[in-house]
Short mmCIF file of C-alpha atoms and ligand atoms in Angstrom, two decimals:
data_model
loop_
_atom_site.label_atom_id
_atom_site.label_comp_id
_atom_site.label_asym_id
_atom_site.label_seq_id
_atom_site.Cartn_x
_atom_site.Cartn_y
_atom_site.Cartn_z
CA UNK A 1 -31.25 12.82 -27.03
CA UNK A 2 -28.03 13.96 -28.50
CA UNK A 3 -24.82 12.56 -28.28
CA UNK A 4 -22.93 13.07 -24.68
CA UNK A 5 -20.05 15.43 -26.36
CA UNK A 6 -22.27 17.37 -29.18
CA UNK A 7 -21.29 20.75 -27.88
CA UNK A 8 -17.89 19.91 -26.29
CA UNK A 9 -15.54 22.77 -25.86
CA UNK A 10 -18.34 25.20 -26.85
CA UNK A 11 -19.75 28.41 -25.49
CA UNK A 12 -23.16 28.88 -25.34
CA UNK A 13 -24.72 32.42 -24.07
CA UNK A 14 -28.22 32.20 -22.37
CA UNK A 15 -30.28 35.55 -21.31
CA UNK A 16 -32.60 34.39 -18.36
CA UNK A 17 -30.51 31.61 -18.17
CA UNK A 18 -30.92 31.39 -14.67
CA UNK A 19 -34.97 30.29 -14.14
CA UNK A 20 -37.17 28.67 -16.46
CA UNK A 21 -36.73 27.48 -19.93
CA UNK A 22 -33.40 29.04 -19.67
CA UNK A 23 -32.02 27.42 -16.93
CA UNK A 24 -33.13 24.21 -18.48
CA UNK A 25 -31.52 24.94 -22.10
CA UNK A 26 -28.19 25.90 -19.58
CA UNK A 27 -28.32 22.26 -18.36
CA UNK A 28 -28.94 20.46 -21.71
CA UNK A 29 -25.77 22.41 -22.98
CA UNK A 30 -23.89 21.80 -19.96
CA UNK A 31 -24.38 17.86 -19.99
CA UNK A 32 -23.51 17.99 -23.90
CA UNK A 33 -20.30 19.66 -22.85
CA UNK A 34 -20.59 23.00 -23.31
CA UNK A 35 -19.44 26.19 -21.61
CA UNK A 36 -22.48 28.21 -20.08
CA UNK A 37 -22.75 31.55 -19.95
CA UNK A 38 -26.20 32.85 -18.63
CA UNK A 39 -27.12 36.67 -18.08
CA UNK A 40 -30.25 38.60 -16.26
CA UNK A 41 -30.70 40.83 -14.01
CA UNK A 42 -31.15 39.16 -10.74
CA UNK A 43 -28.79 37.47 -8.71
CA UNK A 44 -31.14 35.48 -6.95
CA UNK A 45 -31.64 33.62 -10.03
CA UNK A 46 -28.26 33.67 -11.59
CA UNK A 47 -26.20 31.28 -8.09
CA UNK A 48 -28.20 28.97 -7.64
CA UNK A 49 -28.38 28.13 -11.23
CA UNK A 50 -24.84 28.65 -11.78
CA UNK A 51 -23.97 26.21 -8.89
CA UNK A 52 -26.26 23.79 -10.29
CA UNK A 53 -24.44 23.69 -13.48
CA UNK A 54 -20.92 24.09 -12.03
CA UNK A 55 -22.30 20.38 -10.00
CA UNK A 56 -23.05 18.60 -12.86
CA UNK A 57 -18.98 19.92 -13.85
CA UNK A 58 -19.69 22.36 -16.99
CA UNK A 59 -17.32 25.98 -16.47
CA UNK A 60 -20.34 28.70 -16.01
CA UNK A 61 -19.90 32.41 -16.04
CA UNK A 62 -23.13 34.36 -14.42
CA UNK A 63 -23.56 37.90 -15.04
CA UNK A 64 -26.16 40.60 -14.17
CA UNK A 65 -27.85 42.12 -17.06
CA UNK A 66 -30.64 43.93 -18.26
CA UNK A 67 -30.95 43.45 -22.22
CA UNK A 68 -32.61 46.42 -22.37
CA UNK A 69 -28.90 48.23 -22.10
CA UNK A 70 -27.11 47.66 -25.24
CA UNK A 71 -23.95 48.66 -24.01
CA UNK A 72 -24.37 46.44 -20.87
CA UNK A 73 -25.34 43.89 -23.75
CA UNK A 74 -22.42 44.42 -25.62
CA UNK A 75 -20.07 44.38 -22.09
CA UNK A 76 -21.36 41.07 -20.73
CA UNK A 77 -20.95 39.67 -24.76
CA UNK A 78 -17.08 40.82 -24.19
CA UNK A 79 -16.44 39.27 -21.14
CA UNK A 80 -18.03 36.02 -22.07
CA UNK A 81 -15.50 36.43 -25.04
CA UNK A 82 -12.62 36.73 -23.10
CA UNK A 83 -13.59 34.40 -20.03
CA UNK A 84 -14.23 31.65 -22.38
CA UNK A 85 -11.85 32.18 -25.66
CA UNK A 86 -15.28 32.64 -27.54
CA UNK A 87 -18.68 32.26 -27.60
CA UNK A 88 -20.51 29.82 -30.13
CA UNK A 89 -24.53 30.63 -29.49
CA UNK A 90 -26.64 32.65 -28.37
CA UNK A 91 -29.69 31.68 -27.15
CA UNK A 92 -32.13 34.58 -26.93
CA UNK A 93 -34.64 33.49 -24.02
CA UNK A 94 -35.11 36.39 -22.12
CA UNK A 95 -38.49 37.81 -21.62
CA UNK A 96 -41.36 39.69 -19.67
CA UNK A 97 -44.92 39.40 -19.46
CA UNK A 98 -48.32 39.90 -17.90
CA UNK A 99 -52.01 39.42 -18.60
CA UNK A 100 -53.03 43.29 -19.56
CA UNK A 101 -56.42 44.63 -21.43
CA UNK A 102 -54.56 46.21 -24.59
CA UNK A 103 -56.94 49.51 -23.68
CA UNK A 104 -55.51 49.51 -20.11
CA UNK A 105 -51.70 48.97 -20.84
CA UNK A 106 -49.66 51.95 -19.72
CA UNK A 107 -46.83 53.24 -21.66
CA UNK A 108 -44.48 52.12 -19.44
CA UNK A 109 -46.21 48.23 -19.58
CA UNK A 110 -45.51 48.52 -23.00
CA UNK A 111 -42.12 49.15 -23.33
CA UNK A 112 -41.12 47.01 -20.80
CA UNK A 113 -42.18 44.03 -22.76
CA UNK A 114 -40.97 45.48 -26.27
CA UNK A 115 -37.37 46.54 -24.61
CA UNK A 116 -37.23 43.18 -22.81
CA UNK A 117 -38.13 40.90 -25.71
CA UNK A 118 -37.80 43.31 -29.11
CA UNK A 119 -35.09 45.22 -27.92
CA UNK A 120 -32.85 43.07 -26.00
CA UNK A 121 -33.15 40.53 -28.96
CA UNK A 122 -32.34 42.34 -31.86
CA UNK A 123 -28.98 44.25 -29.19
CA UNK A 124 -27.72 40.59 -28.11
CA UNK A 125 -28.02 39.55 -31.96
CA UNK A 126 -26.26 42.30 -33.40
CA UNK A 127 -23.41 41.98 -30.74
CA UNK A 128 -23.13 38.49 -31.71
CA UNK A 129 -23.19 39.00 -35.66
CA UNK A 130 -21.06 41.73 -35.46
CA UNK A 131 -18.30 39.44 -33.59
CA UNK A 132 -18.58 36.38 -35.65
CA UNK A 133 -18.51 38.44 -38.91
CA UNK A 134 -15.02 40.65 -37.19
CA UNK A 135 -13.89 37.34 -36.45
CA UNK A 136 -14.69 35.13 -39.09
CA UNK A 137 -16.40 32.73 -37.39
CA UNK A 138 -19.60 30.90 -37.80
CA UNK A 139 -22.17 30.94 -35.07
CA UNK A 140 -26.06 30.34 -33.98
CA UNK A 141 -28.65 32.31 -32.48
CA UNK A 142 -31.85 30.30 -31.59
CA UNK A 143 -35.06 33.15 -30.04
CA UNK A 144 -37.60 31.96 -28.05
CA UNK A 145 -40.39 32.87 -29.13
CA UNK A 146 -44.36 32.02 -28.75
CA UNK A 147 -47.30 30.92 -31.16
CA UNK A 148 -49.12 34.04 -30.88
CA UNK A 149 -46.57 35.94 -32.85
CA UNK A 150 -48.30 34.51 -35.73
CA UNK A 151 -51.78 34.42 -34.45
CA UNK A 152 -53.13 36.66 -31.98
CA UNK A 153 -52.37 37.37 -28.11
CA UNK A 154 -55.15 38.61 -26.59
CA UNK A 155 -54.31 39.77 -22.92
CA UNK A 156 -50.82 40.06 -23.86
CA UNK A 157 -50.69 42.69 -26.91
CA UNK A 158 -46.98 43.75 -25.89
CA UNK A 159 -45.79 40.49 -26.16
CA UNK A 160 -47.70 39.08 -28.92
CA UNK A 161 -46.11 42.49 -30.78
CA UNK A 162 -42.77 42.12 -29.86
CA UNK A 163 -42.46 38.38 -30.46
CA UNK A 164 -44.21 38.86 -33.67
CA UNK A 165 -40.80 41.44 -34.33
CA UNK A 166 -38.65 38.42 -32.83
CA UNK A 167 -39.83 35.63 -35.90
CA UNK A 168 -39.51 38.20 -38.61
CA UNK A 169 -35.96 39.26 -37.10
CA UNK A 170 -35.55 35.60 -36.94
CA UNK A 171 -35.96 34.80 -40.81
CA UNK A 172 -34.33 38.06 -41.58
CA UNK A 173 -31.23 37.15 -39.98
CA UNK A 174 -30.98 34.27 -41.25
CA UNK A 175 -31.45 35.71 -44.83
CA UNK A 176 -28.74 37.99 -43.99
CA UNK A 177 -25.96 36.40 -41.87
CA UNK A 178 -26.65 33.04 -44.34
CA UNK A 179 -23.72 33.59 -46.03
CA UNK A 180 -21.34 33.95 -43.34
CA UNK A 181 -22.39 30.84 -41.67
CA UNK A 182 -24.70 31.99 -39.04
CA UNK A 183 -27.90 30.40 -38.63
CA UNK A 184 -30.69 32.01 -36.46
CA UNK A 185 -33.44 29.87 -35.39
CA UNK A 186 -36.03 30.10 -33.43
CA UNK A 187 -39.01 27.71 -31.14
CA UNK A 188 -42.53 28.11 -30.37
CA UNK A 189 -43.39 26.82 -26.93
CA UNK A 190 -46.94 26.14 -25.89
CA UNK A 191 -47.36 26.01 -21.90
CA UNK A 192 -44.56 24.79 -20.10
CA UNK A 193 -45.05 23.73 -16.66
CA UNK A 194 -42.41 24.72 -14.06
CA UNK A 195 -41.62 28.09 -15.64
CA UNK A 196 -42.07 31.92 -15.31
CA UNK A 197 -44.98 32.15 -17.18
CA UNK A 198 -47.18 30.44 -14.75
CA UNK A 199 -47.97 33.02 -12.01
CA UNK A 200 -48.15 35.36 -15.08
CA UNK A 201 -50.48 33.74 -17.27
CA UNK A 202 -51.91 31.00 -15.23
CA UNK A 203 -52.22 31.94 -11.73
CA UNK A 204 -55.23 30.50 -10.53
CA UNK A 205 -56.04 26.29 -10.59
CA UNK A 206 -59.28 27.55 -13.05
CA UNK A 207 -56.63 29.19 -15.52
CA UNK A 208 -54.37 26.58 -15.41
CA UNK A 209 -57.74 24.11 -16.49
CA UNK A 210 -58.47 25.99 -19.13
CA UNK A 211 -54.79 26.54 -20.81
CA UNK A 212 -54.72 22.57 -20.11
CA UNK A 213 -58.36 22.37 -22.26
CA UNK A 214 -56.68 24.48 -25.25
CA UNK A 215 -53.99 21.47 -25.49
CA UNK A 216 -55.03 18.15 -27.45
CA UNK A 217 -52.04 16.57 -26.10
CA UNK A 218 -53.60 17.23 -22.50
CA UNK A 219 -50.71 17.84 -20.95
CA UNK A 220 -48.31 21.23 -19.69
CA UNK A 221 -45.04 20.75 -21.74
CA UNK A 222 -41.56 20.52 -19.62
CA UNK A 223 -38.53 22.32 -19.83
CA UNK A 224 -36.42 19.47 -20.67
CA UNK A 225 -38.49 18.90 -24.22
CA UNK A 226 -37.76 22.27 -25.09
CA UNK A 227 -33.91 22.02 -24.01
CA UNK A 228 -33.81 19.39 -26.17
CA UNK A 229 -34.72 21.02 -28.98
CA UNK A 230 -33.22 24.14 -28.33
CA UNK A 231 -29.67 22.08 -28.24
CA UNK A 232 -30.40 20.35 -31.05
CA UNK A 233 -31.03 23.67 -33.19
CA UNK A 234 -27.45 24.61 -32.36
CA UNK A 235 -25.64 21.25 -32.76
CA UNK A 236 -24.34 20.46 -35.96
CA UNK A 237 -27.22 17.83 -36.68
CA UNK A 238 -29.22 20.94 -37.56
CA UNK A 239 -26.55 22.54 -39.73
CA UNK A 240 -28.81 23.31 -42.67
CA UNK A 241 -31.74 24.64 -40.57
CA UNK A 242 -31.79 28.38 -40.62
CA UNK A 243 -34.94 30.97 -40.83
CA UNK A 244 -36.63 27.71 -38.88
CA UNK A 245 -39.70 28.05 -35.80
CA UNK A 246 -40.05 24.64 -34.15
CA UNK A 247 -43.71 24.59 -32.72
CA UNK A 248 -43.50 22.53 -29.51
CA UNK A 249 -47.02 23.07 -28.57
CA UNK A 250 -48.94 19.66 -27.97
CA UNK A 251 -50.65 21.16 -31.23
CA UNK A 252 -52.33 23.56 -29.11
CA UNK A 253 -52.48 26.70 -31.38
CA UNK A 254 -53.61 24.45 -34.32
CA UNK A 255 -56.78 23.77 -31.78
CA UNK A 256 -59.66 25.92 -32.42
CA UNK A 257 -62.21 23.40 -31.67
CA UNK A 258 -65.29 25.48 -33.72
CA UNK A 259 -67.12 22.20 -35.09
CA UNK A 260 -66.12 19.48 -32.01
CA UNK A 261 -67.91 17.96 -29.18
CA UNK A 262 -66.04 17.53 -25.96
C1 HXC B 301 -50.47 45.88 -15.70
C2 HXC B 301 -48.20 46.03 -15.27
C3 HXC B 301 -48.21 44.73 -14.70
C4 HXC B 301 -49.44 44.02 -14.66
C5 HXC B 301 -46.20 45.54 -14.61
N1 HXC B 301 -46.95 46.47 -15.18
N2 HXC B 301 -46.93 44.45 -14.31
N3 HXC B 301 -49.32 46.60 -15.77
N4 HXC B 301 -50.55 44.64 -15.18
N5 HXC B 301 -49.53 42.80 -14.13
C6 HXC B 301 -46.51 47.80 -15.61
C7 HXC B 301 -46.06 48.63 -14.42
O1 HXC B 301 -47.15 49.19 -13.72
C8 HXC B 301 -45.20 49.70 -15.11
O2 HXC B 301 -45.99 50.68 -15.72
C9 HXC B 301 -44.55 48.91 -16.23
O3 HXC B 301 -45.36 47.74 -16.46
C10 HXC B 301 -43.15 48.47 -15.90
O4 HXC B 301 -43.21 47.76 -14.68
P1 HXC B 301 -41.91 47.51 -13.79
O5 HXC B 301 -42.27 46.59 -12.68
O6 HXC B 301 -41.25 48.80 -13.45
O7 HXC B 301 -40.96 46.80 -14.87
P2 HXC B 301 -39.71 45.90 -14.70
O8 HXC B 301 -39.18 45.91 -13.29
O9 HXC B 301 -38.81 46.27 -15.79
O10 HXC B 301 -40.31 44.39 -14.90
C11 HXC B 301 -40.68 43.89 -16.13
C12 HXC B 301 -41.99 43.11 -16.09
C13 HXC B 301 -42.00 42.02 -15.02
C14 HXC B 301 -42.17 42.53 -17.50
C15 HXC B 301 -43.13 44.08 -15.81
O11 HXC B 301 -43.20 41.30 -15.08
C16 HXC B 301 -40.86 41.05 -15.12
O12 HXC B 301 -39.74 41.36 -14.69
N6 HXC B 301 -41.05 39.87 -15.71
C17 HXC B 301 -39.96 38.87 -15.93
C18 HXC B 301 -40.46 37.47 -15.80
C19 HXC B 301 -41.60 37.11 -16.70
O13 HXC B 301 -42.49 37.95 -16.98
N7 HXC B 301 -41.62 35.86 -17.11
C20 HXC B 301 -42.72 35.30 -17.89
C21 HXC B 301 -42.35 35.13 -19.31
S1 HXC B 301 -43.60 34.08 -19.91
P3 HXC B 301 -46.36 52.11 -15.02
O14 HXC B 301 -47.17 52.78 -16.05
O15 HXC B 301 -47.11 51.78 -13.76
O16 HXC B 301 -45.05 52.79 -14.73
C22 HXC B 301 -43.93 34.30 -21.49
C23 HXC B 301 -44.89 33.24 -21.98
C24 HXC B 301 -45.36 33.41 -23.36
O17 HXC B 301 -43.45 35.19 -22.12
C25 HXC B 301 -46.43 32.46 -23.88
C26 HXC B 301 -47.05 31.46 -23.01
C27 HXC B 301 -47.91 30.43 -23.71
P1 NAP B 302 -39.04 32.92 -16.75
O1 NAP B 302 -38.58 31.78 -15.93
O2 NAP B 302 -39.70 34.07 -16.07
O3 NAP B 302 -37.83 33.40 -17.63
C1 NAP B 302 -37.64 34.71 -18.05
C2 NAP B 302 -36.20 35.07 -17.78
O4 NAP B 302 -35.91 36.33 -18.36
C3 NAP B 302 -35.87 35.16 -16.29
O5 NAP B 302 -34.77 34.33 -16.02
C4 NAP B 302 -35.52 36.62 -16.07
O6 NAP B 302 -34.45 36.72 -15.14
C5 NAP B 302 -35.09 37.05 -17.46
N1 NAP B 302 -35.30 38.47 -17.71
C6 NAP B 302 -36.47 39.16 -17.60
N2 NAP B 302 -36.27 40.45 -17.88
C7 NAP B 302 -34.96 40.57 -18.20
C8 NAP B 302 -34.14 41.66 -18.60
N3 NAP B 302 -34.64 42.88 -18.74
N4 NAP B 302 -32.83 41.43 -18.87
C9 NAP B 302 -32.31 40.19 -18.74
N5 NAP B 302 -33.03 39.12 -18.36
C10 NAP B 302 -34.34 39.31 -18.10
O7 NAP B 302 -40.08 32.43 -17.84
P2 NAP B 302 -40.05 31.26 -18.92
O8 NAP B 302 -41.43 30.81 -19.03
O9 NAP B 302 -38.98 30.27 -18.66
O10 NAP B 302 -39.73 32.08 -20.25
C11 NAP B 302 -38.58 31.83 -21.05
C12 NAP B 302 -38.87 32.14 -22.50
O11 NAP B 302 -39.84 31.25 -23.00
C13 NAP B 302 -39.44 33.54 -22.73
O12 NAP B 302 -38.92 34.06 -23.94
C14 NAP B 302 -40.92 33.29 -22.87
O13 NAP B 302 -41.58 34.29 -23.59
C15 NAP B 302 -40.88 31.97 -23.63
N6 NAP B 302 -42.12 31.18 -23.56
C16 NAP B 302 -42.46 30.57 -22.41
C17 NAP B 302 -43.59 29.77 -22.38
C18 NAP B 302 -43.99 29.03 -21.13
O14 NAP B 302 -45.04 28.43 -21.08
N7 NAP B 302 -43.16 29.04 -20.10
C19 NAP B 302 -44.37 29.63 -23.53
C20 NAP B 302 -43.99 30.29 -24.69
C21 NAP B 302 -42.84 31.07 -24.70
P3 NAP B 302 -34.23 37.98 -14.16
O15 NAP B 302 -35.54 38.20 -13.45
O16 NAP B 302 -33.10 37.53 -13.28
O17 NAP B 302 -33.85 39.13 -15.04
#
């Protein structure tokens, strides 16, 4: 979609970088030239990615993390600084979920979805503000977020909470850090085949039917049309988009279907 050298010379800093819609958003970068940096907490995701990057000749840096550490946020942020000369974007992809009655989630159920996706947002965000702003640089941070952080989640109260706190710190941020030249975006996916959110939230052939009836494009969405966008949010073809969700949904949370017949 974009031009072959859009992010040239670039660093871009993925959490979850190594499975999923992160690992896909690491290749997009890495064919438009950037540097990749992605960060989670298992290794078993974090080589093979970073050798499938390193093939297709971008300069990758993998390192464990759990966002929910902001010093261990703040350490991996460093050494991204200093491996690469700087970092350029953050992409804030990171997350955890699981289908949970709201009157049966545990305490601990909770905050492992809040410190995963509130948390480890708003820690990796501030790090990065706080380092352009020192520096004097400009930068972008694009969340990942999901349409029921303006609608409702049922099943998945934690995260439909937390990414609700994601889009406001979204359009906050980008109210605040506006002036120095940081934008903060972020996208909406609607089901993406291929991902981590399948044996989560779709399990069974029946599930995966009926998330497929909720979509009037009638289709899963793929990693690569979310890359895309994700890319383009940072490149400089999107340089006055800030505060910004891009809904990449197959209009699926527009589709309540009261008043139609099948
Ligand atoms: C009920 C559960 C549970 C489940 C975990 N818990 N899974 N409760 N049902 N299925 C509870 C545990 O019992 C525990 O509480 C608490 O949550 C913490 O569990 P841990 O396993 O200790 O946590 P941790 O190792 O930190 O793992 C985090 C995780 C896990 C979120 C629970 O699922 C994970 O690592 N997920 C990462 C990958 C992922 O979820 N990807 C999908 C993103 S998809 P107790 O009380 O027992 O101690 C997505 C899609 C959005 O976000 C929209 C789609 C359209
Ligand atoms: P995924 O493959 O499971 O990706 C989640 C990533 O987060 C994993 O790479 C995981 O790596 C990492 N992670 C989890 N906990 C972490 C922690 N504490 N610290 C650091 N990294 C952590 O799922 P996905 O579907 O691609 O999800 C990516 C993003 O898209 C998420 O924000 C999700 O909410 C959003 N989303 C997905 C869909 C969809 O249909 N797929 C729809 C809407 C929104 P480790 O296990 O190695 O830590």
């Amino acid at each position: 979609m974009l031009p072959k050298e859009t992010l040239a010379g670039q660093t871009v800093l993925i959490t979850g970088g190594g499975t999923g819609i992160g690992k896909g958003i690491a290749v997009e970068a890495a064919r438009l030239g950037a540097n990749i940096v992605i960060a989670s907490r298992k290794r078993e995701h974090l080589d093979p990615a970073a050798q499938e990057l390193q093939d297709l000749g971008a300069k990758v840096l993998a390192l464990t993390l759990d966002v929910r550490d902001p010093d261990a946020v703040a350490q991996v942020f460093d050494t991204a600084v200093q491996h690469f000369g700087r970092v350029d974007h953050v992409v804030n992809n990171a997350a955890g979920n699981f289908i949970c009655p709201a009157e049966k989630l545990s305490v601990n159920g909770w905050r492992a979805v809040v410190g995963i996706v509130l948390d480890g947002t708003f820690y990796m965000s501030q790090t990065a503000g706080k380092y352009w702003i020192r520096e004097g640089l400009r930068g972008t941070i694009t969340n990942i977020v999901a349409t029921y952080a303006w609608g409702a989640g049922p099943g998945v109260v934690h995260s439909a909470s937390a990414k609700a706190g994601v889009l406001a710190m979204t359009r906050t941020l980008a109210v605040e850090w506006g002036p120095l030249g940081i934008r903060v975006n972020a996208i909406a996916p609607g089901p993406i085949e291929g991902t981590g959110a399948a044996p989560q939230l779709w399990p069974t052939e029946e599930d995966r039917q009926r998330v497929l009836r909720g979509v009037p494009l009638g289709r899963f969405g793929r990693v690569e049309e979310i890359a895309h966008a994700a890319c383009y949010l940072m490149s400089p073809y999107a340089d006055y988009i800030s505060g910004e969700c891009l809904t990449i949904d197959g209009a699926a949370w527009l589709n309540n279907r009261r008043f139609a017949r099948d």
